[in-house]
Short mmCIF file of C-alpha atoms in Angstrom, two decimals:
data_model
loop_
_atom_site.label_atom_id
_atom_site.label_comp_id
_atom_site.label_asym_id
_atom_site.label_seq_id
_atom_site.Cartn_x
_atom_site.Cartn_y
_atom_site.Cartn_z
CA UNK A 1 57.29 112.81 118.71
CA UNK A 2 56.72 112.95 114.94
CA UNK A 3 59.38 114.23 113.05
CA UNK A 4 58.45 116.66 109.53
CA UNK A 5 60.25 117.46 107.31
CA UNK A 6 60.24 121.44 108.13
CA UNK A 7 62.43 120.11 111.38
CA UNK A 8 66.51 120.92 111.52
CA UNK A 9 67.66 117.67 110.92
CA UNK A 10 70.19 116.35 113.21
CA UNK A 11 71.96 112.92 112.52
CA UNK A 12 70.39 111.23 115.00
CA UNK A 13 66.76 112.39 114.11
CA UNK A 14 67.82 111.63 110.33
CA UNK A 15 68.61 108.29 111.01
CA UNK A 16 65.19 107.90 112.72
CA UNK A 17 63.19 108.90 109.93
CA UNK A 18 65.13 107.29 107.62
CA UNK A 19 65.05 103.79 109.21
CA UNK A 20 61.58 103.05 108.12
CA UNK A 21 62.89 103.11 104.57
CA UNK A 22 65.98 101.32 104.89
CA UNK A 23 63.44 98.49 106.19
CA UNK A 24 61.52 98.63 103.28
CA UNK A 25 63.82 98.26 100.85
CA UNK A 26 65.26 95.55 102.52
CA UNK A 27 61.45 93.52 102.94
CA UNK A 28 61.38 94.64 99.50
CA UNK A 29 64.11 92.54 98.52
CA UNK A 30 63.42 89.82 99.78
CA UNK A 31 60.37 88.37 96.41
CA UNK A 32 63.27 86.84 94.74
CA UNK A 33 64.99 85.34 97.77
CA UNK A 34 61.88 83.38 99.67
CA UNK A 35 60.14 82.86 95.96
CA UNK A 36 63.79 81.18 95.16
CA UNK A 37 63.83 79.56 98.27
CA UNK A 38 60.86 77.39 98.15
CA UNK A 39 60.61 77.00 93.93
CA UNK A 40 64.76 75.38 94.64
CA UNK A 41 63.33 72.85 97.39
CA UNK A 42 59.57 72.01 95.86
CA UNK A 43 59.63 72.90 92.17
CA UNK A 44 63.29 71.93 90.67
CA UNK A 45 66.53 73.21 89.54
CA UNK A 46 65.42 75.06 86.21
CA UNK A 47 62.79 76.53 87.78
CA UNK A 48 64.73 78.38 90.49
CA UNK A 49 67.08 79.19 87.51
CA UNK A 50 64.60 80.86 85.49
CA UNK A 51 63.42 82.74 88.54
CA UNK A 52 66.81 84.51 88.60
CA UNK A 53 67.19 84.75 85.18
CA UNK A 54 63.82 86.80 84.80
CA UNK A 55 64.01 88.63 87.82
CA UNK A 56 66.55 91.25 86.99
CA UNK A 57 64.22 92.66 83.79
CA UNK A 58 61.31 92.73 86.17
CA UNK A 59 62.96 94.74 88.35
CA UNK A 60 63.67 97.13 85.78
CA UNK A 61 60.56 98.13 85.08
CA UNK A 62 59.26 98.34 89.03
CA UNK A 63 62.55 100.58 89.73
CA UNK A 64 59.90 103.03 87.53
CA UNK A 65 58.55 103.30 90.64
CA UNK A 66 61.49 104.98 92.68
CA UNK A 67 62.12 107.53 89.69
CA UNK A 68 58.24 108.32 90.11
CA UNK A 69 58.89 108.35 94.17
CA UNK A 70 61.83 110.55 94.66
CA UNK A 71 61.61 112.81 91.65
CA UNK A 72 57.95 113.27 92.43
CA UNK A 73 58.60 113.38 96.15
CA UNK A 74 61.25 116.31 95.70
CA UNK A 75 58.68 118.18 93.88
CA UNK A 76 55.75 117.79 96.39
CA UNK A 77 58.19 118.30 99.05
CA UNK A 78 59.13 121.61 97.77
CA UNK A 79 55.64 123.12 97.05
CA UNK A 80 54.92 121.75 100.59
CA UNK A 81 57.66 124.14 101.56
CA UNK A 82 56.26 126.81 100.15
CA UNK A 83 52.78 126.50 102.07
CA UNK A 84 51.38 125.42 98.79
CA UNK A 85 49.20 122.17 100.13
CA UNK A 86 46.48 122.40 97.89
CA UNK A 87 49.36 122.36 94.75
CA UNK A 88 51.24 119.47 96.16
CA UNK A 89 48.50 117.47 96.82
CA UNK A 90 47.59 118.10 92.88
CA UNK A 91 51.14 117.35 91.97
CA UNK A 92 50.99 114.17 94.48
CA UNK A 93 47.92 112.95 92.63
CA UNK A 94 48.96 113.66 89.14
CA UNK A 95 52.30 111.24 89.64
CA UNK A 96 50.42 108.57 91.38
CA UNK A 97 47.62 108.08 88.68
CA UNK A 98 50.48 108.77 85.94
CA UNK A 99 52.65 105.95 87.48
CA UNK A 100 49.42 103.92 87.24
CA UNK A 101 49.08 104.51 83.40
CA UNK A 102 52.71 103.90 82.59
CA UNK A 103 52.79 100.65 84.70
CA UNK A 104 49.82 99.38 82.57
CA UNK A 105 51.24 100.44 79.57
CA UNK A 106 54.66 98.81 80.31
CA UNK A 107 53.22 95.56 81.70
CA UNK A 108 51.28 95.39 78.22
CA UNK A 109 54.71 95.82 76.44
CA UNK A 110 56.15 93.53 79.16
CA UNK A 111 53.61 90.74 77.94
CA UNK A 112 54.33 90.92 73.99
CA UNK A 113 58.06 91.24 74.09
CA UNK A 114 58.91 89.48 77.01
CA UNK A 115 59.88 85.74 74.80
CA UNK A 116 61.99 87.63 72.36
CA UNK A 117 63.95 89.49 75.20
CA UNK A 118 64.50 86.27 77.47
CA UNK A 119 65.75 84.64 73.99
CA UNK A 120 68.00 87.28 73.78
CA UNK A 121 69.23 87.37 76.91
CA UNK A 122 70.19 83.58 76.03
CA UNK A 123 67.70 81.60 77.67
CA UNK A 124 66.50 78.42 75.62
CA UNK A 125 64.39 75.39 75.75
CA UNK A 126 62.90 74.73 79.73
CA UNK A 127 64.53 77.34 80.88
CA UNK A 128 63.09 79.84 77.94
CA UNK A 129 59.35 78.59 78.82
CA UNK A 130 59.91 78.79 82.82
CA UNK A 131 61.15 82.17 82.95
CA UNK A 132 57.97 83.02 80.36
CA UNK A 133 55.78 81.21 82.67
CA UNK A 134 57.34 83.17 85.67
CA UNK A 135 57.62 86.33 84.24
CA UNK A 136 54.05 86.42 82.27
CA UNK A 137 52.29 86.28 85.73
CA UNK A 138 54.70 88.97 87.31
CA UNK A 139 54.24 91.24 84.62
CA UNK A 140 50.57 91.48 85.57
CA UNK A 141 51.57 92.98 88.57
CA UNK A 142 53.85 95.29 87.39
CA UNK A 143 51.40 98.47 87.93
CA UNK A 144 51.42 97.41 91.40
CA UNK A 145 54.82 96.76 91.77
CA UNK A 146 55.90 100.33 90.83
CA UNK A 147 53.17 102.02 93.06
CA UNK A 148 55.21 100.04 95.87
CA UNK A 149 58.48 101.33 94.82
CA UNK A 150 56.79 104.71 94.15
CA UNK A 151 54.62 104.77 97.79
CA UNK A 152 58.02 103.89 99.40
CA UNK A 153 59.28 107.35 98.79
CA UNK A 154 56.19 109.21 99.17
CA UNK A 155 55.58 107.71 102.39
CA UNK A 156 58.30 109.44 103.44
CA UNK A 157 57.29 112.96 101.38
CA UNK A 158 53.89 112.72 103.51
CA UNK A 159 55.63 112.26 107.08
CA UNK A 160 54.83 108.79 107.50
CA UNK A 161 57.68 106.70 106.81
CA UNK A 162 56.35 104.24 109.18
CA UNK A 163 53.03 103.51 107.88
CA UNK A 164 55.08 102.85 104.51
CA UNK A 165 57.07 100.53 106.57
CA UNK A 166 54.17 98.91 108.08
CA UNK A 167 52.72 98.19 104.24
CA UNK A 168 55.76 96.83 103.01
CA UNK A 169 55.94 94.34 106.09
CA UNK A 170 52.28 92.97 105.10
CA UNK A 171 53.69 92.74 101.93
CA UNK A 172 56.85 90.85 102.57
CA UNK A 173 54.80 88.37 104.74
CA UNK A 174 52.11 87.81 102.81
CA UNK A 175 55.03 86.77 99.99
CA UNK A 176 56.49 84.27 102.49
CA UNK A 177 52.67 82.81 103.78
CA UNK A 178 51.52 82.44 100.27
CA UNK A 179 55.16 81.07 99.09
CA UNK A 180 54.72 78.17 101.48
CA UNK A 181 50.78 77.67 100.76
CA UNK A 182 50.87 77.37 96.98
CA UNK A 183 54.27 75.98 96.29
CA UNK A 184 54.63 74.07 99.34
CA UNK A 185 51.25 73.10 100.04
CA UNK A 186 49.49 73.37 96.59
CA UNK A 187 52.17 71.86 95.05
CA UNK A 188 51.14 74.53 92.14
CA UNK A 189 55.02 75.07 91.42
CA UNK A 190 56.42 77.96 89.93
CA UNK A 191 52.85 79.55 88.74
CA UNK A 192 52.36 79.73 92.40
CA UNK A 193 55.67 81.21 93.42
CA UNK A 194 54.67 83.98 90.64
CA UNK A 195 51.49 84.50 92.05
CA UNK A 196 52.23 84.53 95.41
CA UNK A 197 55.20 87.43 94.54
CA UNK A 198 52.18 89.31 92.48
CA UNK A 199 49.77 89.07 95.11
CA UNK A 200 52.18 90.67 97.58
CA UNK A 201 53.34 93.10 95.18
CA UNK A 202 49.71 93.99 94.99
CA UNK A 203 49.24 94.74 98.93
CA UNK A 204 52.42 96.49 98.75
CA UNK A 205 50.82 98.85 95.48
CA UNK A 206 47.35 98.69 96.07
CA UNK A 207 46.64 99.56 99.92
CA UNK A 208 48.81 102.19 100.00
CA UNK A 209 46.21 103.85 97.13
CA UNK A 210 43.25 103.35 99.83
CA UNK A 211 45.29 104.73 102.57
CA UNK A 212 45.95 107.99 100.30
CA UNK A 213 42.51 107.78 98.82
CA UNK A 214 40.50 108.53 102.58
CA UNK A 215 41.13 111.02 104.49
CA UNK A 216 44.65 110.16 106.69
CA UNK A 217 46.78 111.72 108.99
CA UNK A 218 49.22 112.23 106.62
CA UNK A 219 50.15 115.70 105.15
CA UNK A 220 48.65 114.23 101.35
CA UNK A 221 45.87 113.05 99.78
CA UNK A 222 44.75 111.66 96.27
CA UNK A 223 41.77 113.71 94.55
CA UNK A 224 41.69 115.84 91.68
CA UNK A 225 44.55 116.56 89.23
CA UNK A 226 45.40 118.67 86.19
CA UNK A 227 47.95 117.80 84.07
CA UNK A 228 51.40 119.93 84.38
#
């Protein structure tokens, strides 16, 4: 039986809705572990440095994303409450599509100041122009990234943890199949860690916007917004 979010919550039924998003974050997780993984074993030693060294500030700007996702989902969640659907799908939409606009607008800032912030951060010579490298392709993803953080919460807000779960899954494999084809395979090194990591950040962002986009089983919907 699905559980809403209208139902008395006992610890048991908590802990199943919750699970779904416990997973996530965990698949979630898992970019800089399988991207460091194969760029350590088929790329080189600076490489996988410069993968850690970047990865931090990149996940700065996708944890956007979860202040989007819970702050936005409390709000929904309460004009749900209220019987207000036709409001909360308005609110729903108006986060999403702002999320969208500050994730481009950050991944542009991303792009010019990201070689004076690794430089400050200490990073010279190989390991300067690897975590550029790395961190130039991520960065085009990072509107994607923080509709995944973001969808992983409102997943949750529509009474579908599961499908969110389901996403992030694709997501996390798709990392690890296209990890192994480009670096591995390829041979294309650590562009091809980046892009395999942007790629899955991109099913992880971008099919959850179709899902919401169509009409769903879900309790939201994206359409028409005002600004509030």
């Amino acid at each position: 039986m699905a559980i809403q979010l209208s139902d008395h919550f006992t610890y048991r039924k908590l802990l199943r809705f919750t699970f779904p998003s416990v997973i996530m974050l965990i698949f979630t997780s898992v970019y800089v572990v399988v991207d460091g993984f194969f760029v350590s074993n088929f790329v080189g030693k600076t490489p996988f440095t410069a993968v850690n060294f970047i990865m931090p500030f990149l996940m700065i700007l996708g944890s956007l994303g979860f202040m989007f996702g819970t702050g936005g989902g409390a709000l929904i969640a309460v004009t749900m409450g209220q019987g207000k659907m036709e409001r909360a799908n308005r609110l729903f939409s108006l986060i999403v599509y702002t999320s969208i606009v500050c994730g481009a607008v950050v991944a542009v800032l991303g792009l010019v100041l990201l070689r004076p912030i690794a430089a400050a951060l200490g990073a010279q010579g190989q390991l300067l122009e690897d975590s550029i490298v790395y961190g130039r392709i991520l960065l085009l993803a990072v509107p994607a990234y923080i509709l995944q953080y973001e969808f992983q919460c409102l997943f949750a807000t529509a009474e579908k943890p599961a499908v969110g779960l389901y996403v992030t899954v694709a997501a996390g494999a798709a990392n690890m199949i296209l990890d192994a084809l480009f670096v591995a395979v390829f041979h294309w090194g650590l562009e091809g860690a980046a892009l395999a990591t942007a790629v899955s950040q991109c099913v992880g962002g971008v099919i959850p916007l179709f899902y919401f986009a169509f009409p769903n089983k879900s309790s939201l919907r994206l359409g028409k917004t005002e600004f509030d």
